[in-house]
Coordinates of C-alpha atoms in Angstrom, one line a residue:
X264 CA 107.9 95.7 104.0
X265 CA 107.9 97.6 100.9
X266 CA 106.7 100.9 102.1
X267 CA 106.2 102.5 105.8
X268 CA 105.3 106.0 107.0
X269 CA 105.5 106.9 110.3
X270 CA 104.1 109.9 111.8
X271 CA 105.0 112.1 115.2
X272 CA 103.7 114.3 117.0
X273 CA 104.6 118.2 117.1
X274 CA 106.0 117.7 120.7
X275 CA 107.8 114.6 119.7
X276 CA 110.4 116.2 117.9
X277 CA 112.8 119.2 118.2
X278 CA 115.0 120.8 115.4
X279 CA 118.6 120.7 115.4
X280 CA 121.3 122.7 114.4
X281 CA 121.4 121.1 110.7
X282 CA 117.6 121.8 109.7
X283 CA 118.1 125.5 108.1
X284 CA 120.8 123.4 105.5
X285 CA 118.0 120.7 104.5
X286 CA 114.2 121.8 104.6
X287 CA 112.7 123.4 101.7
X288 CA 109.3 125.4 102.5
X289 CA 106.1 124.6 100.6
X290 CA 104.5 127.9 100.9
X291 CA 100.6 128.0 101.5
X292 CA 98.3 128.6 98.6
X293 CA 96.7 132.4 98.5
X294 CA 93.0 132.3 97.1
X295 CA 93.0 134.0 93.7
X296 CA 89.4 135.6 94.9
X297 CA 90.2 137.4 98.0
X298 CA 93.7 136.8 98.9
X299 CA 92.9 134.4 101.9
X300 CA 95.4 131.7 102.8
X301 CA 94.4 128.5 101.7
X302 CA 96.6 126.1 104.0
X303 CA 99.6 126.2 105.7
X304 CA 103.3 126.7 105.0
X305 CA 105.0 123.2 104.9
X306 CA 108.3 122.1 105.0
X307 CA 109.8 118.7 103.1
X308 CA 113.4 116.9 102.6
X309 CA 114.0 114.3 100.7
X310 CA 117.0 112.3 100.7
X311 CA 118.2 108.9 98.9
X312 CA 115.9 106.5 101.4
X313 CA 113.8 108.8 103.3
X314 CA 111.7 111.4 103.0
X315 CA 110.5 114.0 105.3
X316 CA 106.8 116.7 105.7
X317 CA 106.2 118.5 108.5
X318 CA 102.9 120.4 108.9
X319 CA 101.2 122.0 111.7
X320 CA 100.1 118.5 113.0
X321 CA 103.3 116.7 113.1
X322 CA 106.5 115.2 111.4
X323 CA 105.9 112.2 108.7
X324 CA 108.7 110.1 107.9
X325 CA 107.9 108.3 104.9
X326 CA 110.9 105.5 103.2
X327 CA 111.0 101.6 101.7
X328 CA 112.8 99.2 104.2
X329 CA 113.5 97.0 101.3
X330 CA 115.2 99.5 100.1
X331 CA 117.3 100.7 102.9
X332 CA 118.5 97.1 103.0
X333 CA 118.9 96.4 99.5
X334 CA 117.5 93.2 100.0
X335 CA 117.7 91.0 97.1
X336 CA 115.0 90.2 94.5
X337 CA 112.0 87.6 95.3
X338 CA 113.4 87.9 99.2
X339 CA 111.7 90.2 101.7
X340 CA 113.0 91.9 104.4
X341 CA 113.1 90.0 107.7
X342 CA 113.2 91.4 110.8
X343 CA 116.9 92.3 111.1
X344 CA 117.0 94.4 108.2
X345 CA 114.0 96.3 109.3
X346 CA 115.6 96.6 112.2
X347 CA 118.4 98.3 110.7
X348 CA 116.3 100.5 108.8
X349 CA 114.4 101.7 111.1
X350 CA 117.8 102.7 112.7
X351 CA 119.5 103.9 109.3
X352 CA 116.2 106.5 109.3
X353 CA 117.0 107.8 112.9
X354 CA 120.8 108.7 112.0
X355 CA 119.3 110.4 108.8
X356 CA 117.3 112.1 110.7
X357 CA 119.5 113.5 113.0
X358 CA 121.8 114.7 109.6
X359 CA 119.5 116.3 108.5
X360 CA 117.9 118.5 111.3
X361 CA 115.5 116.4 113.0
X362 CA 115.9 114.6 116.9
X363 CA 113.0 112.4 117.9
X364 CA 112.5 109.2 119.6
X365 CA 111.8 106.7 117.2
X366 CA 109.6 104.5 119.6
X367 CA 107.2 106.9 119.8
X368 CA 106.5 107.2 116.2
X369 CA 102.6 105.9 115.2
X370 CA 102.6 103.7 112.1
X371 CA 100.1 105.8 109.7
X372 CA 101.1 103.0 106.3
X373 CA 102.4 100.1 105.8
X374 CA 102.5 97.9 102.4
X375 CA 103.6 94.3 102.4
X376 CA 104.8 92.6 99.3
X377 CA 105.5 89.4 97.9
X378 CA 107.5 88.6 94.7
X379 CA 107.4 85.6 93.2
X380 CA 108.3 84.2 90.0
X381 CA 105.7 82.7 87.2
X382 CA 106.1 80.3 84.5
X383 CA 104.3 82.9 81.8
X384 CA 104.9 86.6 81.0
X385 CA 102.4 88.9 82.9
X386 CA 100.3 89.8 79.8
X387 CA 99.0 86.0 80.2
X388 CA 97.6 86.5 83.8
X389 CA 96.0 89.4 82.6
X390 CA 92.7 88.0 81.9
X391 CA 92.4 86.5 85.4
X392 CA 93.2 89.7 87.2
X393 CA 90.7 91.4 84.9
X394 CA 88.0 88.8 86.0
X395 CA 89.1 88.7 89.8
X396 CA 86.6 90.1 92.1
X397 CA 87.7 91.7 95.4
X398 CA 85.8 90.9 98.6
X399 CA 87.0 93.9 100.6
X400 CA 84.5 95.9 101.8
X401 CA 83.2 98.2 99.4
X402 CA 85.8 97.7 96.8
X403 CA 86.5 99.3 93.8
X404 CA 88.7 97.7 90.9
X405 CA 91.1 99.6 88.5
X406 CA 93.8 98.7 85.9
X407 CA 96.7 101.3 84.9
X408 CA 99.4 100.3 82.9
X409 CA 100.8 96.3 84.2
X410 CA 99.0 97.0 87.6
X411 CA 95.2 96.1 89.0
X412 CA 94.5 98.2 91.8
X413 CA 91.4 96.5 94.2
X414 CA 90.7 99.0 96.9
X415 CA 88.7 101.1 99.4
X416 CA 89.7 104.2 101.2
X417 CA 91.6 101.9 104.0
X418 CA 93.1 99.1 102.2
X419 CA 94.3 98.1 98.8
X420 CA 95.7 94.9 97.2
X421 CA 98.1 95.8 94.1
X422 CA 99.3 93.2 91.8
X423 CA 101.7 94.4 89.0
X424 CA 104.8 93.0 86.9
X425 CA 107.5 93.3 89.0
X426 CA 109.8 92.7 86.4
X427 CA 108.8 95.5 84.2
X428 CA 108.9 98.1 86.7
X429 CA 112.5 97.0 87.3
X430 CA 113.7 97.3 83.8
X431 CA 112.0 100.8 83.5
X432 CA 114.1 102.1 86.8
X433 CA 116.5 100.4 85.1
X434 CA 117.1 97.8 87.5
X435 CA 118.6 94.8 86.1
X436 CA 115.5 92.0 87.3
X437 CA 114.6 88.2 87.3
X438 CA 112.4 87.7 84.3
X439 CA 108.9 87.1 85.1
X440 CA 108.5 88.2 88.6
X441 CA 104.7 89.5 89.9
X442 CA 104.3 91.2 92.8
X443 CA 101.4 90.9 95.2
X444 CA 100.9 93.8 97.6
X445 CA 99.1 94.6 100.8
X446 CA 98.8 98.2 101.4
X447 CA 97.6 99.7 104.4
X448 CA 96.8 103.1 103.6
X449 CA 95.6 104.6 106.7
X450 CA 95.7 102.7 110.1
X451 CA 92.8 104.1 112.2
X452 CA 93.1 105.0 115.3
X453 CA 91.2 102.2 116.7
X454 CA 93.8 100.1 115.3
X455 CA 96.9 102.2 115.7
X456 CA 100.4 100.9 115.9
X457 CA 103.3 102.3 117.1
X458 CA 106.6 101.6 116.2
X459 CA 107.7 100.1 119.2
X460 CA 105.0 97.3 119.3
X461 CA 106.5 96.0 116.0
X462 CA 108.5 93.2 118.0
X463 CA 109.8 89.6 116.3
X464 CA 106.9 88.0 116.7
X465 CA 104.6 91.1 115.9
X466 CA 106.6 91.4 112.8
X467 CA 106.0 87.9 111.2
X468 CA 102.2 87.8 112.4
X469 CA 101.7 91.5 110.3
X470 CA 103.4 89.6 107.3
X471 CA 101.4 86.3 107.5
X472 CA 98.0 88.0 107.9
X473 CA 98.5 90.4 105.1
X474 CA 99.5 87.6 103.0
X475 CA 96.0 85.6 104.0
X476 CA 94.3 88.9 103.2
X477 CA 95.2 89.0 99.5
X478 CA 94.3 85.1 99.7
X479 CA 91.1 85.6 101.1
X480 CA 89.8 88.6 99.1
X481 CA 91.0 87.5 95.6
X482 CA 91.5 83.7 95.9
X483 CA 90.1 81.6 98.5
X484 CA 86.5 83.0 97.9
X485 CA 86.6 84.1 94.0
X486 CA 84.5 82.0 91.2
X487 CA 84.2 84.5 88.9
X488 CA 87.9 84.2 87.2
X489 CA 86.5 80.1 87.0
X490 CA 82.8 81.0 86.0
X491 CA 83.4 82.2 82.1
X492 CA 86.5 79.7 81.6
X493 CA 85.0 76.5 82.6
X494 CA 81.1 76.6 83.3
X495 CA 80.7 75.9 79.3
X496 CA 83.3 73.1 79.6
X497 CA 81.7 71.4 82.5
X498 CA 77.7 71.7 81.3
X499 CA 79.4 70.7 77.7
X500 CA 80.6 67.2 79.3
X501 CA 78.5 66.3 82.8
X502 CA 75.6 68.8 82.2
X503 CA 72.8 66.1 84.0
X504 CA 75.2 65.2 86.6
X505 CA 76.3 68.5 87.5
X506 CA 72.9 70.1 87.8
X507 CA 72.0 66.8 89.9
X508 CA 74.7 67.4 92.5
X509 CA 74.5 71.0 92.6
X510 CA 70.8 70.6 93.2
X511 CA 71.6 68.1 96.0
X512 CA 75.0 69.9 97.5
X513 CA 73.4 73.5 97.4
X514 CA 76.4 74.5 95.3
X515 CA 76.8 75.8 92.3
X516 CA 78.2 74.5 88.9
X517 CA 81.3 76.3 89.6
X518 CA 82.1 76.0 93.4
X519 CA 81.9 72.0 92.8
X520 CA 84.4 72.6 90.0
X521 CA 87.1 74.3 92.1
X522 CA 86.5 71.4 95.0
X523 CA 87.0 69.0 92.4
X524 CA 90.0 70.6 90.9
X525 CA 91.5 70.6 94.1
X526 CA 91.4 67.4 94.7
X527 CA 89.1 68.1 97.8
X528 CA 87.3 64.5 96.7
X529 CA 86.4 63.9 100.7
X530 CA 85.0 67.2 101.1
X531 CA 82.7 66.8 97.6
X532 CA 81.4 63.4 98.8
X533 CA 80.7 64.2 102.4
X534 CA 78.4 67.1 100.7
X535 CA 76.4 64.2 99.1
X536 CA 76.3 62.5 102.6
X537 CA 75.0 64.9 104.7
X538 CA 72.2 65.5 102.2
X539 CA 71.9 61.7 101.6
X540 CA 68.7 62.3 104.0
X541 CA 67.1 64.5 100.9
X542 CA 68.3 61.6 98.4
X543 CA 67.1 57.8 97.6
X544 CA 69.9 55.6 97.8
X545 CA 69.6 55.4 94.0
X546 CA 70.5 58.9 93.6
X547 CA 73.2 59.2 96.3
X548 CA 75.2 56.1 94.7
X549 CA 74.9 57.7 91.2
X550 CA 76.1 60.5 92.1
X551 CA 79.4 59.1 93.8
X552 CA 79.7 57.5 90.2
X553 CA 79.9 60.9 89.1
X554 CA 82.1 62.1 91.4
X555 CA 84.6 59.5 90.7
X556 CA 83.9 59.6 87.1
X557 CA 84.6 63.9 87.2
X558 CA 88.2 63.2 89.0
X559 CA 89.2 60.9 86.6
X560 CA 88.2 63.2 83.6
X561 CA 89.5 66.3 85.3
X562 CA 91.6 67.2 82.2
X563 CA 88.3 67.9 80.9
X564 CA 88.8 71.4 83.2
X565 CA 92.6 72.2 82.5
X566 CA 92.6 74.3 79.7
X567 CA 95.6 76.7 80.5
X568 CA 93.6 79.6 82.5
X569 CA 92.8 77.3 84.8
X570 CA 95.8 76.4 85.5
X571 CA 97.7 80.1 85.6
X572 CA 95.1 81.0 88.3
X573 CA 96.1 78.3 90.5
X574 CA 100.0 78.6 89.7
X575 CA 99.3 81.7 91.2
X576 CA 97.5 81.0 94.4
X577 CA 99.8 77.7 94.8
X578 CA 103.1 80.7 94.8
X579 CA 101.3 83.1 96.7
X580 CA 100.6 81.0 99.6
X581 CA 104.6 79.6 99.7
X582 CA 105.8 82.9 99.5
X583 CA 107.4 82.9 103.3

């Protein structure tokens, strides 16, 4: 895990002796109109690993398990070391003022990441971020400087250069290295998680799913980083054929063209025979000839963007 905050409630924790020495107040805001409060007074830490808010509605503990373990680059942390985190925050809690039971701490954000090193520089997956579309739920897409951001209020899937943010923390880095990232923003309470649920098993389920979520959302169900590199190429070379078999399939130009790409030859024939029904035999057996003919011309469709995008969902889904 790359990021997690942890919230608790007011009667979940008790001050000790050492808070006086090592919480800072953030005074509430005065309104310039009337004098009113606007807020509350708050009160932060921060330390190396962990930082610390407390508010009228509870403690949050906020800190980077990868970082706590100094876990080495392109590995994540496994459950040992989060393990150990998780204990490193309670003794740093307890330094510096705070006692609380850590098992009843509610998970408010978690982010998953996986790092994983490319053949190119970032700058040349740039164009197939930029033409990625996001299937979460309204979504919104934006690019800051070597990061796309796809979001909604609840989720977000980050993908930056890894390996540039290490060199400007001055962190000596692997070259190449892009980071995919799950972020769970705000767990709701319908789906809330303590701490204490987060068991072995529990642990590598979290990390599995989030990894099929950037798959899913960006990969598994995206033609639109295909449609403006290929669909010229393909009408340019099989333009009767194709319109013939995505008549016949119900696909389109561009779906067929990632099936075939994939080598999913079975699945792009047995299209053809369930709807052999809605063909003459004439038609169905010329368009197996085509199928055939399109595998065997396939380097018709690997120009290099092509094959960056799938470099990267081939890494993505081996990252453990």
């Amino acid at each position: 895990m790359d990021k997690l905050v942890l919230t608790v409630k007011p009667e979940n924790f008790i001050k000790n002796q050492n808070y006086d020495n090592n919480f800072l107040c953030k005074p509430a805001v005065y309104s310039l109109k009337d004098g009113s409060v606007i807020g509350e007074n708050k009160y932060y830490c921060n330390t190396e690993f962990v930082n610390y808010d407390i508010s009228e509605i509870g403690l949050k503990v906020s800190f980077n398990p990868n970082k706590v373990a100094k876990v080495k680059q392109l590995e994540p942390v496994n459950y040992n070391q989060f393990q150990n985190s998780i204990d490193y925050v309670s003794e740093v809690s307890k330094k510096v003022g705070l006692n609380y039971d850590v098992s009843s701490a509610k998970i408010y954000r978690y982010d998953n990441n996986y790092d994983f090193q490319t053949e190119k520089e970032y700058h040349n997956y740039i164009s197939i971020f930029s033409n990625l579309h996001c299937s979460i739920k309204n979504a919104r897409k934006k690019n800051e400087v070597n990061t796309y951001y796809f979001n909604n209020k609840s989720n977000e899937i980050a993908v930056y250069d890894k390996s540039k943010h290490n060199e400007i923390n001055k962190i000596d880095t692997i070259s190449n290295i892009i980071r995919f990232e799950t972020r769970r923003l705000k767990i709701s309470n319908s789906n809330k998680m303590m701490l204490s649920d987060i068991t072995k098993d529990k642990f590598d389920i979290i990390r599995i799913s989030d990894k099929n979520y950037i798959l899913n959302n960006l990969f598994n169900k995206n033609i639109n980083v295909l449609e403006t590199e290929i669909q010229s190429i393909i009408k340019q070379n099989f333009s009767n054929d194709v319109e013939t078999i995505s008549y016949i399939s119900g696909l389109t130009v561009v779906e067929i063209a990632m099936l075939l790409f994939n080598n999913d030859t079975e699945k792009v024939i047995g299209l053809f025979k369930i709807n052999n029904a809605r063909t003459n035999n004439k038609q169905y057996q010329r368009n197996i000839k085509f199928v055939k003919k399109y595998i065997k011309d396939i380097g018709y469709l690997k120009n290099e963007t092509i094959e960056l995008y799938f470099e990267l969902k081939e890494k993505l889904s081996k990252v453990a």
